[in-house]
Amino acid sequence: MIPNLSYSGGFYSISLKVSLIFILVTGLIAYFLLFHTDRIIKFLRLDRGFDSDNIDIGSLKNDGLFKFALIFIGLLLVVDNIPQFLNFCYLAFKKQVSSTGLDEVDGFMLEQQLDYNWWIVSALNVLMGIIILTNYRRIANLFLKKEKNVG
């Protein structure tokens, strides 16, 4: 039996290769989107079927766009922070119920540490997102002033 004396020291070549491939593919996509847009338009035949080069956005008003942005921001806050908040809830429940509490070795290996600061931040972000989603009309009216007809 030959002993295995290799030591990685936290360096994993597979993850490095995957990251480099991902960066290369992303860079190629950005390069083609920025510098070869004519080829993409011709290849996908995006220029056919349009009568004019102008896009009519007359029906799109400031308040509608602002309301859409508020809904998008609210959804982003909720969707982005709910998993983190639920994970912290699970860890707090596990800490209270388990006889050993949170096992420190498992916590470091799985990167699951109960951090009350991030738990509060994620809860506040979820709450803020819900408030924005339920009151987006009022918020839009606060920021957008109605035009007064003088005359």
PDB file of C-alpha atoms in Angstrom:
ATOM      1  CA  MET A   1       0.000   0.000   0.000  1.00  0.00           C
ATOM      2  CA  ILE A   2       1.353   3.366  -1.014  1.00  0.00           C
ATOM      3  CA  PRO A   3       0.209   6.180   1.275  1.00  0.00           C
ATOM      4  CA  ASN A   4      -1.400   9.207  -0.261  1.00  0.00           C
ATOM      5  CA  LEU A   5       0.566  12.246   0.848  1.00  0.00           C
ATOM      6  CA  SER A   6      -1.242  14.852  -1.203  1.00  0.00           C
ATOM      7  CA  TYR A   7      -2.651  17.916   0.497  1.00  0.00           C
ATOM      8  CA  SER A   8      -4.948  20.379  -1.189  1.00  0.00           C
ATOM      9  CA  GLY A   9      -4.898  23.125   1.435  1.00  0.00           C
ATOM     10  CA  GLY A  10      -8.319  24.336   0.422  1.00  0.00           C
ATOM     11  CA  PHE A  11      -7.406  24.674  -3.263  1.00  0.00           C
ATOM     12  CA  TYR A  12      -9.652  22.721  -5.556  1.00  0.00           C
ATOM     13  CA  SER A  13      -8.576  22.712  -9.188  1.00  0.00           C
ATOM     14  CA  ILE A  14     -11.986  21.596 -10.478  1.00  0.00           C
ATOM     15  CA  SER A  15     -13.742  24.636  -9.037  1.00  0.00           C
ATOM     16  CA  LEU A  16     -11.009  26.854 -10.467  1.00  0.00           C
ATOM     17  CA  LYS A  17     -11.462  25.329 -13.926  1.00  0.00           C
ATOM     18  CA  VAL A  18     -15.245  25.727 -13.755  1.00  0.00           C
ATOM     19  CA  SER A  19     -14.867  29.344 -12.643  1.00  0.00           C
ATOM     20  CA  LEU A  20     -12.424  30.115 -15.445  1.00  0.00           C
ATOM     21  CA  ILE A  21     -14.724  28.512 -18.038  1.00  0.00           C
ATOM     22  CA  PHE A  22     -17.651  30.511 -16.663  1.00  0.00           C
ATOM     23  CA  ILE A  23     -15.679  33.766 -16.831  1.00  0.00           C
ATOM     24  CA  LEU A  24     -14.517  32.958 -20.371  1.00  0.00           C
ATOM     25  CA  VAL A  25     -18.046  32.175 -21.603  1.00  0.00           C
ATOM     26  CA  THR A  26     -19.449  35.295 -19.943  1.00  0.00           C
ATOM     27  CA  GLY A  27     -16.691  37.406 -21.481  1.00  0.00           C
ATOM     28  CA  LEU A  28     -17.357  35.957 -24.942  1.00  0.00           C
ATOM     29  CA  ILE A  29     -21.078  36.652 -24.643  1.00  0.00           C
ATOM     30  CA  ALA A  30     -20.392  40.233 -23.551  1.00  0.00           C
ATOM     31  CA  TYR A  31     -17.888  40.684 -26.405  1.00  0.00           C
ATOM     32  CA  PHE A  32     -20.364  39.459 -29.023  1.00  0.00           C
ATOM     33  CA  LEU A  33     -23.201  41.530 -27.583  1.00  0.00           C
ATOM     34  CA  LEU A  34     -21.087  44.688 -27.584  1.00  0.00           C
ATOM     35  CA  PHE A  35     -19.014  44.423 -30.741  1.00  0.00           C
ATOM     36  CA  HIS A  36     -20.853  42.047 -33.078  1.00  0.00           C
ATOM     37  CA  THR A  37     -24.468  43.122 -32.718  1.00  0.00           C
ATOM     38  CA  ASP A  38     -24.973  43.289 -36.486  1.00  0.00           C
ATOM     39  CA  ARG A  39     -24.057  39.613 -36.840  1.00  0.00           C
ATOM     40  CA  ILE A  40     -26.446  38.665 -34.039  1.00  0.00           C
ATOM     41  CA  ILE A  41     -29.277  40.682 -35.605  1.00  0.00           C
ATOM     42  CA  LYS A  42     -28.693  39.090 -39.021  1.00  0.00           C
ATOM     43  CA  PHE A  43     -28.329  35.577 -37.589  1.00  0.00           C
ATOM     44  CA  LEU A  44     -31.525  35.793 -35.513  1.00  0.00           C
ATOM     45  CA  ARG A  45     -33.329  37.778 -38.251  1.00  0.00           C
ATOM     46  CA  LEU A  46     -34.455  40.415 -35.790  1.00  0.00           C
ATOM     47  CA  ASP A  47     -34.739  43.149 -38.418  1.00  0.00           C
ATOM     48  CA  ARG A  48     -37.602  41.499 -40.316  1.00  0.00           C
ATOM     49  CA  GLY A  49     -41.266  42.197 -39.706  1.00  0.00           C
ATOM     50  CA  PHE A  50     -40.934  45.787 -38.524  1.00  0.00           C
ATOM     51  CA  ASP A  51     -42.436  48.645 -40.518  1.00  0.00           C
ATOM     52  CA  SER A  52     -40.486  51.417 -38.817  1.00  0.00           C
ATOM     53  CA  ASP A  53     -37.420  51.829 -36.658  1.00  0.00           C
ATOM     54  CA  ASN A  54     -39.297  53.785 -33.976  1.00  0.00           C
ATOM     55  CA  ILE A  55     -40.866  52.259 -30.880  1.00  0.00           C
ATOM     56  CA  ASP A  56     -44.016  54.000 -29.660  1.00  0.00           C
ATOM     57  CA  ILE A  57     -44.029  54.377 -25.890  1.00  0.00           C
ATOM     58  CA  GLY A  58     -46.841  56.912 -25.731  1.00  0.00           C
ATOM     59  CA  SER A  59     -48.950  54.735 -23.456  1.00  0.00           C
ATOM     60  CA  LEU A  60     -46.109  54.356 -20.945  1.00  0.00           C
ATOM     61  CA  LYS A  61     -46.288  57.115 -18.347  1.00  0.00           C
ATOM     62  CA  ASN A  62     -44.075  58.027 -15.433  1.00  0.00           C
ATOM     63  CA  ASP A  63     -46.399  56.774 -12.724  1.00  0.00           C
ATOM     64  CA  GLY A  64     -46.864  53.383 -14.388  1.00  0.00           C
ATOM     65  CA  LEU A  65     -43.140  52.954 -14.813  1.00  0.00           C
ATOM     66  CA  PHE A  66     -42.513  54.025 -11.216  1.00  0.00           C
ATOM     67  CA  LYS A  67     -45.154  51.589  -9.915  1.00  0.00           C
ATOM     68  CA  PHE A  68     -43.600  48.787 -11.944  1.00  0.00           C
ATOM     69  CA  ALA A  69     -40.174  49.636 -10.492  1.00  0.00           C
ATOM     70  CA  LEU A  70     -41.589  49.608  -6.950  1.00  0.00           C
ATOM     71  CA  ILE A  71     -43.224  46.220  -7.506  1.00  0.00           C
ATOM     72  CA  PHE A  72     -39.977  44.865  -8.950  1.00  0.00           C
ATOM     73  CA  ILE A  73     -37.910  46.174  -6.016  1.00  0.00           C
ATOM     74  CA  GLY A  74     -40.400  44.792  -3.489  1.00  0.00           C
ATOM     75  CA  LEU A  75     -40.409  41.370  -5.127  1.00  0.00           C
ATOM     76  CA  LEU A  76     -36.626  41.386  -5.304  1.00  0.00           C
ATOM     77  CA  LEU A  77     -36.348  42.193  -1.594  1.00  0.00           C
ATOM     78  CA  VAL A  78     -38.776  39.438  -0.635  1.00  0.00           C
ATOM     79  CA  VAL A  79     -37.482  36.730  -2.962  1.00  0.00           C
ATOM     80  CA  ASP A  80     -33.831  37.460  -2.262  1.00  0.00           C
ATOM     81  CA  ASN A  81     -34.117  37.446   1.535  1.00  0.00           C
ATOM     82  CA  ILE A  82     -36.738  34.790   2.337  1.00  0.00           C
ATOM     83  CA  PRO A  83     -34.329  31.819   1.954  1.00  0.00           C
ATOM     84  CA  GLN A  84     -31.751  33.438   4.211  1.00  0.00           C
ATOM     85  CA  PHE A  85     -34.390  34.381   6.782  1.00  0.00           C
ATOM     86  CA  LEU A  86     -35.872  30.870   6.810  1.00  0.00           C
ATOM     87  CA  ASN A  87     -32.395  29.354   7.151  1.00  0.00           C
ATOM     88  CA  PHE A  88     -31.701  31.521  10.197  1.00  0.00           C
ATOM     89  CA  CYS A  89     -35.102  30.564  11.641  1.00  0.00           C
ATOM     90  CA  TYR A  90     -34.212  26.905  11.167  1.00  0.00           C
ATOM     91  CA  LEU A  91     -30.815  27.380  12.831  1.00  0.00           C
ATOM     92  CA  ALA A  92     -32.375  29.197  15.794  1.00  0.00           C
ATOM     93  CA  PHE A  93     -34.965  26.436  16.154  1.00  0.00           C
ATOM     94  CA  LYS A  94     -32.239  23.786  15.927  1.00  0.00           C
ATOM     95  CA  LYS A  95     -30.176  25.598  18.553  1.00  0.00           C
ATOM     96  CA  GLN A  96     -33.101  25.706  20.985  1.00  0.00           C
ATOM     97  CA  VAL A  97     -34.410  22.183  20.415  1.00  0.00           C
ATOM     98  CA  SER A  98     -31.238  20.149  19.964  1.00  0.00           C
ATOM     99  CA  SER A  99     -29.540  18.820  23.074  1.00  0.00           C
ATOM    100  CA  THR A 100     -26.100  19.726  21.733  1.00  0.00           C
ATOM    101  CA  GLY A 101     -27.203  23.008  20.200  1.00  0.00           C
ATOM    102  CA  LEU A 102     -25.473  23.889  16.975  1.00  0.00           C
ATOM    103  CA  ASP A 103     -22.545  21.578  16.489  1.00  0.00           C
ATOM    104  CA  GLU A 104     -19.628  23.899  15.776  1.00  0.00           C
ATOM    105  CA  VAL A 105     -17.791  21.463  13.502  1.00  0.00           C
ATOM    106  CA  ASP A 106     -20.858  20.877  11.333  1.00  0.00           C
ATOM    107  CA  GLY A 107     -21.594  24.585  11.376  1.00  0.00           C
ATOM    108  CA  PHE A 108     -18.177  25.512  10.032  1.00  0.00           C
ATOM    109  CA  MET A 109     -18.194  22.739   7.433  1.00  0.00           C
ATOM    110  CA  LEU A 110     -21.662  23.628   6.163  1.00  0.00           C
ATOM    111  CA  GLU A 111     -21.140  27.369   6.684  1.00  0.00           C
ATOM    112  CA  GLN A 112     -24.254  27.491   8.824  1.00  0.00           C
ATOM    113  CA  GLN A 113     -23.666  29.824  11.712  1.00  0.00           C
ATOM    114  CA  LEU A 114     -26.482  31.555  13.542  1.00  0.00           C
ATOM    115  CA  ASP A 115     -25.778  35.247  13.120  1.00  0.00           C
ATOM    116  CA  TYR A 116     -28.441  37.354  14.773  1.00  0.00           C
ATOM    117  CA  ASN A 117     -27.411  40.522  12.917  1.00  0.00           C
ATOM    118  CA  TRP A 118     -27.956  38.978   9.473  1.00  0.00           C
ATOM    119  CA  TRP A 119     -31.140  37.345  10.731  1.00  0.00           C
ATOM    120  CA  ILE A 120     -32.526  40.770  11.687  1.00  0.00           C
ATOM    121  CA  VAL A 121     -31.327  42.334   8.420  1.00  0.00           C
ATOM    122  CA  SER A 122     -32.970  39.621   6.323  1.00  0.00           C
ATOM    123  CA  ALA A 123     -36.196  39.908   8.343  1.00  0.00           C
ATOM    124  CA  LEU A 124     -36.240  43.688   7.864  1.00  0.00           C
ATOM    125  CA  ASN A 125     -35.611  43.298   4.135  1.00  0.00           C
ATOM    126  CA  VAL A 126     -38.511  40.850   3.820  1.00  0.00           C
ATOM    127  CA  LEU A 127     -40.735  43.186   5.840  1.00  0.00           C
ATOM    128  CA  MET A 128     -39.699  46.194   3.746  1.00  0.00           C
ATOM    129  CA  GLY A 129     -40.390  44.263   0.550  1.00  0.00           C
ATOM    130  CA  ILE A 130     -43.866  43.293   1.757  1.00  0.00           C
ATOM    131  CA  ILE A 131     -44.595  46.891   2.760  1.00  0.00           C
ATOM    132  CA  ILE A 132     -43.474  48.136  -0.656  1.00  0.00           C
ATOM    133  CA  LEU A 133     -45.606  45.503  -2.414  1.00  0.00           C
ATOM    134  CA  THR A 134     -48.735  46.325  -0.433  1.00  0.00           C
ATOM    135  CA  ASN A 135     -48.363  50.116  -0.574  1.00  0.00           C
ATOM    136  CA  TYR A 136     -46.760  50.753  -3.962  1.00  0.00           C
ATOM    137  CA  ARG A 137     -49.537  53.145  -5.057  1.00  0.00           C
ATOM    138  CA  ARG A 138     -49.150  55.335  -1.971  1.00  0.00           C
ATOM    139  CA  ILE A 139     -45.380  55.349  -2.307  1.00  0.00           C
ATOM    140  CA  ALA A 140     -45.653  56.295  -5.981  1.00  0.00           C
ATOM    141  CA  ASN A 141     -48.041  59.136  -5.115  1.00  0.00           C
ATOM    142  CA  LEU A 142     -45.590  60.423  -2.499  1.00  0.00           C
ATOM    143  CA  PHE A 143     -42.732  60.627  -4.980  1.00  0.00           C
ATOM    144  CA  LEU A 144     -44.591  61.710  -8.104  1.00  0.00           C
ATOM    145  CA  LYS A 145     -46.326  65.051  -8.046  1.00  0.00           C
ATOM    146  CA  LYS A 146     -49.421  65.576 -10.124  1.00  0.00           C
ATOM    147  CA  GLU A 147     -49.105  68.220 -12.803  1.00  0.00           C
ATOM    148  CA  LYS A 148     -51.275  71.229 -12.092  1.00  0.00           C
ATOM    149  CA  ASN A 149     -53.145  72.799 -14.973  1.00  0.00           C
ATOM    150  CA  VAL A 150     -52.591  76.548 -14.764  1.00  0.00           C
ATOM    151  CA  GLY A 151     -54.823  78.560 -16.907  1.00  0.00           C
TER     152      GLY A 151
END
